[in-house]
Structures are given as C-alpha cells and as structure tokens.
mmCIF file of C-alpha atoms in Angstrom:
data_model
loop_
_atom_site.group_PDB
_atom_site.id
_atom_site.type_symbol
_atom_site.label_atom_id
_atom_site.label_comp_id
_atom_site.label_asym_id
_atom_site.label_seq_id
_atom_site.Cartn_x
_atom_site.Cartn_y
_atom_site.Cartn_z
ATOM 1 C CA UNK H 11 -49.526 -114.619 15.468
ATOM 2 C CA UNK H 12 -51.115 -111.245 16.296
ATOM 3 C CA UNK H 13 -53.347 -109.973 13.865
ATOM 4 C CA UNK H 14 -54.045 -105.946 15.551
ATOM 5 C CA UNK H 15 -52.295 -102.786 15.370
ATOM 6 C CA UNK H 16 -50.869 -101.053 18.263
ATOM 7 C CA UNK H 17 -52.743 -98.819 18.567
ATOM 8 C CA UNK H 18 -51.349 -96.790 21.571
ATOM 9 C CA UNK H 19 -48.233 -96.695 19.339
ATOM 10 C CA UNK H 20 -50.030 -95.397 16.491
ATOM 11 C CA UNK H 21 -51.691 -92.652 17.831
ATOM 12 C CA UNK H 22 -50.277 -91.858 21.375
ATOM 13 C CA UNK H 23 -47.632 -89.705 22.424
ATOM 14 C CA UNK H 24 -46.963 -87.522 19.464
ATOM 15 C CA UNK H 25 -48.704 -84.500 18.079
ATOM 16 C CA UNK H 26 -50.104 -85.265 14.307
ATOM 17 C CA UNK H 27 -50.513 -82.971 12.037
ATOM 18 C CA UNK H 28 -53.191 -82.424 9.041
ATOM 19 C CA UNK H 29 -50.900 -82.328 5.706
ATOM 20 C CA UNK H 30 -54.014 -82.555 3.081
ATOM 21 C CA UNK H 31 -57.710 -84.319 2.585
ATOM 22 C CA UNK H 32 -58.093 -86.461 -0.207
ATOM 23 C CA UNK H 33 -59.784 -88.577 -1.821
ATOM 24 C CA UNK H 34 -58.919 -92.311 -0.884
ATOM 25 C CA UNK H 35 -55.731 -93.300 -2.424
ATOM 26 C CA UNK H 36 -55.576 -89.981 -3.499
ATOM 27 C CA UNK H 37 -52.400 -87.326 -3.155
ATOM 28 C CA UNK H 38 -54.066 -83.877 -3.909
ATOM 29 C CA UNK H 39 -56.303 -81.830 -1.779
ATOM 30 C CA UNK H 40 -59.892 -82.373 -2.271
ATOM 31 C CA UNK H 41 -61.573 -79.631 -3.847
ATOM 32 C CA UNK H 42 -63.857 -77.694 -1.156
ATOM 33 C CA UNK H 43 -63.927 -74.543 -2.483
ATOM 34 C CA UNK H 44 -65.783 -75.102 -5.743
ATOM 35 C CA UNK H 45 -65.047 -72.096 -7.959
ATOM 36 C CA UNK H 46 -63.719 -69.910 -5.649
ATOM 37 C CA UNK H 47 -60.260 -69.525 -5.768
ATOM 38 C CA UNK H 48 -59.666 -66.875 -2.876
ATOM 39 C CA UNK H 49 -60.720 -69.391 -0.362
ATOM 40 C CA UNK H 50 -58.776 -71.869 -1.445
ATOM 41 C CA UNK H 51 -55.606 -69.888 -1.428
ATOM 42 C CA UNK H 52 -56.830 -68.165 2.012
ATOM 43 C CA UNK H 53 -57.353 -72.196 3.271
ATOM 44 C CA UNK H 54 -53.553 -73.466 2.088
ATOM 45 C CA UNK H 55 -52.288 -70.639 3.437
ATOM 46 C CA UNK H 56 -53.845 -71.139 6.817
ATOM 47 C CA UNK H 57 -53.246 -75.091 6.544
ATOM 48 C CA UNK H 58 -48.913 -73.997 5.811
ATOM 49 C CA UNK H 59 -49.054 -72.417 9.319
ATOM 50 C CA UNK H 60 -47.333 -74.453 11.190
ATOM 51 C CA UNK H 61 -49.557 -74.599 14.405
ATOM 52 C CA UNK H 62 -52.964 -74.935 12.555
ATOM 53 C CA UNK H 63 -54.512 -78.259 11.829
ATOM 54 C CA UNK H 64 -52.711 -80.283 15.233
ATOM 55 C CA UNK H 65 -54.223 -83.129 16.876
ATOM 56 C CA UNK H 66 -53.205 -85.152 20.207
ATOM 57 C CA UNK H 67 -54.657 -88.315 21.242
ATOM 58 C CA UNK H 68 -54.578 -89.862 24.634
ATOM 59 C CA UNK H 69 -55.977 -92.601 26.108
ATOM 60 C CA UNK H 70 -55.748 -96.516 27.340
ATOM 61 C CA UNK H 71 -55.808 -99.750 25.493
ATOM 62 C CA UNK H 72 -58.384 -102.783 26.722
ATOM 63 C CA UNK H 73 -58.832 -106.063 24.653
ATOM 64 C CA UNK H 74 -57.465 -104.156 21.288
ATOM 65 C CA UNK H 75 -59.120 -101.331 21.486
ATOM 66 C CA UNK H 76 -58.288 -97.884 22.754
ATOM 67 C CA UNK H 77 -60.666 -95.076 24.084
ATOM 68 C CA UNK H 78 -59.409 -91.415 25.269
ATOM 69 C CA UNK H 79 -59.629 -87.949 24.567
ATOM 70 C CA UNK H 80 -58.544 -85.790 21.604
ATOM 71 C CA UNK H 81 -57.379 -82.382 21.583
ATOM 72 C CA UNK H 82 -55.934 -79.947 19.386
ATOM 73 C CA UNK H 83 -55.953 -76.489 17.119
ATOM 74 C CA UNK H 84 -57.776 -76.061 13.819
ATOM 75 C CA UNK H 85 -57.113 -72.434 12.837
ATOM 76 C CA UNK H 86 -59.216 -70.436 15.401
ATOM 77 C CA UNK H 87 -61.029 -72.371 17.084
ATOM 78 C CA UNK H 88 -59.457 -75.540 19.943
ATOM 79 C CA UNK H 89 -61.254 -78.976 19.469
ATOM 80 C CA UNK H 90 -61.857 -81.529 22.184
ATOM 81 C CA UNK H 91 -63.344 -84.487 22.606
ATOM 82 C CA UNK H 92 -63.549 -88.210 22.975
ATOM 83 C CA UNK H 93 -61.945 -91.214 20.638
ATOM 84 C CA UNK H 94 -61.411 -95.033 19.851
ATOM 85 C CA UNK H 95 -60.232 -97.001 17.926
ATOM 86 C CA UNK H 96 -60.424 -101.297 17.327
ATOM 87 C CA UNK H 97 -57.161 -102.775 16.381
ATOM 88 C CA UNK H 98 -58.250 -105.982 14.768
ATOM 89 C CA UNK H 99 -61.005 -103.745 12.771
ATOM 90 C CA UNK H 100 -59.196 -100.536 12.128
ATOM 91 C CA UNK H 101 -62.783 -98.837 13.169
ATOM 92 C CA UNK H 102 -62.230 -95.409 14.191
ATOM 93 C CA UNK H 103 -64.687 -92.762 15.833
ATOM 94 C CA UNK H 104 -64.531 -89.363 17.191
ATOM 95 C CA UNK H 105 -66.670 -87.198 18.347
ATOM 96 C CA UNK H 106 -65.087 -83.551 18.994
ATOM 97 C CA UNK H 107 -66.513 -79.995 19.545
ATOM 98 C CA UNK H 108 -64.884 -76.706 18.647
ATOM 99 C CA UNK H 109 -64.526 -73.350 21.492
ATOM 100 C CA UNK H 110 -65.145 -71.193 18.258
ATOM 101 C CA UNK H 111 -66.800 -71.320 14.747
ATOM 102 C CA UNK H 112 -64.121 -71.329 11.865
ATOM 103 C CA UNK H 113 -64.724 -69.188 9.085
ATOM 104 C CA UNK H 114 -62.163 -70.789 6.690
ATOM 105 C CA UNK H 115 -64.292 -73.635 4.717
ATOM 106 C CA UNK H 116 -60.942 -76.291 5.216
ATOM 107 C CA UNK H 117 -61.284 -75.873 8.698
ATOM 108 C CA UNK H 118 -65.128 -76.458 9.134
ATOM 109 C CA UNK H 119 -64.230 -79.077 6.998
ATOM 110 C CA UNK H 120 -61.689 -80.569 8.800
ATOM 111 C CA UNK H 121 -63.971 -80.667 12.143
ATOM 112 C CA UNK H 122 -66.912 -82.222 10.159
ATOM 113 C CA UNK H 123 -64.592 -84.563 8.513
ATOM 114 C CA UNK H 124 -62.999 -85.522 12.288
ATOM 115 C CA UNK H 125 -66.646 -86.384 13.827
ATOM 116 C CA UNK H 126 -67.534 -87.913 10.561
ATOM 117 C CA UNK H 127 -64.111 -90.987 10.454
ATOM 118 C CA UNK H 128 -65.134 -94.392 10.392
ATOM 119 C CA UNK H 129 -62.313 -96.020 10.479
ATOM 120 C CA UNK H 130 -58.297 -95.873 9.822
ATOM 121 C CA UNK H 131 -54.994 -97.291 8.868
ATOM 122 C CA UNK H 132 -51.442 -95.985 9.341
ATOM 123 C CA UNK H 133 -48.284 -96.369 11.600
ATOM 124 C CA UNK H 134 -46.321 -93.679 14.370
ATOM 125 C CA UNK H 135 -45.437 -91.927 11.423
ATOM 126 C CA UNK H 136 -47.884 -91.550 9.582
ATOM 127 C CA UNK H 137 -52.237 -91.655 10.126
ATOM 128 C CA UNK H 138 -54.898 -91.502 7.588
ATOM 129 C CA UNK H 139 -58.037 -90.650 8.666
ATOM 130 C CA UNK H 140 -60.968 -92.377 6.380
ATOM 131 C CA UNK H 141 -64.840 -91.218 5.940
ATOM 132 C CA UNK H 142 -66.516 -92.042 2.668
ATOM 133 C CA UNK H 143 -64.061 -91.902 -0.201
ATOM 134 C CA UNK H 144 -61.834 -88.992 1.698
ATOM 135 C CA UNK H 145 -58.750 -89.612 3.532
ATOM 136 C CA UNK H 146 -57.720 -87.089 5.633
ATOM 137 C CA UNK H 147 -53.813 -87.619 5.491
ATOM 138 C CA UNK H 148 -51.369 -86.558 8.689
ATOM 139 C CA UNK H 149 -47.756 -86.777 9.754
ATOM 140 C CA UNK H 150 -46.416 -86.774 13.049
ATOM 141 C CA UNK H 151 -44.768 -83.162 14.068
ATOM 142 C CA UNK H 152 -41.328 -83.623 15.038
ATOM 143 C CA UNK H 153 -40.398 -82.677 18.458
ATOM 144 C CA UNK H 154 -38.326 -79.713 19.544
ATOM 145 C CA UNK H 155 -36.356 -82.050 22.131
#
C-alpha cells in the first residue's frame, strides 16, 4: 500500500497555468482590489492573456519528496526560484524572486501568494496551491505538439 503522491507526476513536465485565487474550497476570484473596480478589470484582463500567470517546475524525487527549481511569467516580470514538495505530507514551499516589479495588484499578489504556499493537493491535471484560507487554483496548458 503506498500512501504518497507522485509527485514528479504532479508537477513535472508540463507548464501550469494560474486560472483564479480563491478562497479554500472556493470557485470565484478572491477579492484584491477592494473597491476599485478598474484594477480588477485591468487584473482579469491581464490574467485572460494567455502567456501571463505560467509556472514550470523541475526537479528530482528522494524518499517522497521532491526539490528543484521553478520558473515562469507573471505579467511583466519572470520568476525563479527554488521548490519542494513531501508526498506523504502534501507540504509545499517555494521561495521565488521576480526580474521586475509588477504593477498589476493580481500579479504582486500572485508572487506573494507563491513564496507564501504551505502546502498542496492536486493531480497532472490539475494543482491547487494552498496558503491560509486561499487556494491558488491552476490547470495544466496543453501542448502545441
């Protein structure tokens, strides 16, 4: 009986994608903005683009858990950093640094929110992302092959 994800199935070899933050066991986007309704439209907007909010995940699996690099586009700005993740746990941490400052409050968000996980759950087709009561929600971005 084996108790642990695979977690070099989960997360490597496949570009994920940011589809909304939440809160946990939520299905709407988590209100950021406050009042201001220009950002937020400006933010989905940004967040529809089709190359903003990508994430890659590399790296090598020793007694259940995996440690590697992470990589990706928010909106401006290119993150990279280090990872791991425990598969009998589903403890998660990253710790990721941006070339740029965003200006778009999802985005800064989204980079907080990234250095902030603590742990996660999900499959190769689907990763959530947990810090608090958010869940940062992503699909995997189908190939062009």
């Amino acid at each position: 009986c084996n108790n642990t994800d695979d977690v070099q199935k989960i997360f490597t070899g496949k570009t994920w994608r940011l589809n909304y933050i939440t809160q946990k066991n939520g299905h709407e986007m988590f209100n950021f903005w406050g009042n201001n309704e220009a950002a937020r439209v400006e933010s989905m907007k940004l967040l529809s683009n089709p190359r903003n909010y990508q994430i890659n995940f590399s790296g090598a699996t020793t007694d259940d858990i995996i440690n590697g690099n992470i990589s990706g586009t928010v909106v401006m700005a290119k993150i990279n950093g280090t990872w791991s993740a425990n598969a009998r746990n589903q403890k998660f941490n990253a710790a990721v640094k941006a070339d740029v400052t965003e200006k778009d409050v999802l985005a800064q968000r989204f980079i907080e929110l990234l250095n902030s996980v603590d742990s996660y759950s999900g499959d190769e087709h689907n990763l959530y992302l947990y810090y608090e009561n958010l869940s940062m929600v992503f699909y995997v971005v189908p190939s062009n092959n």
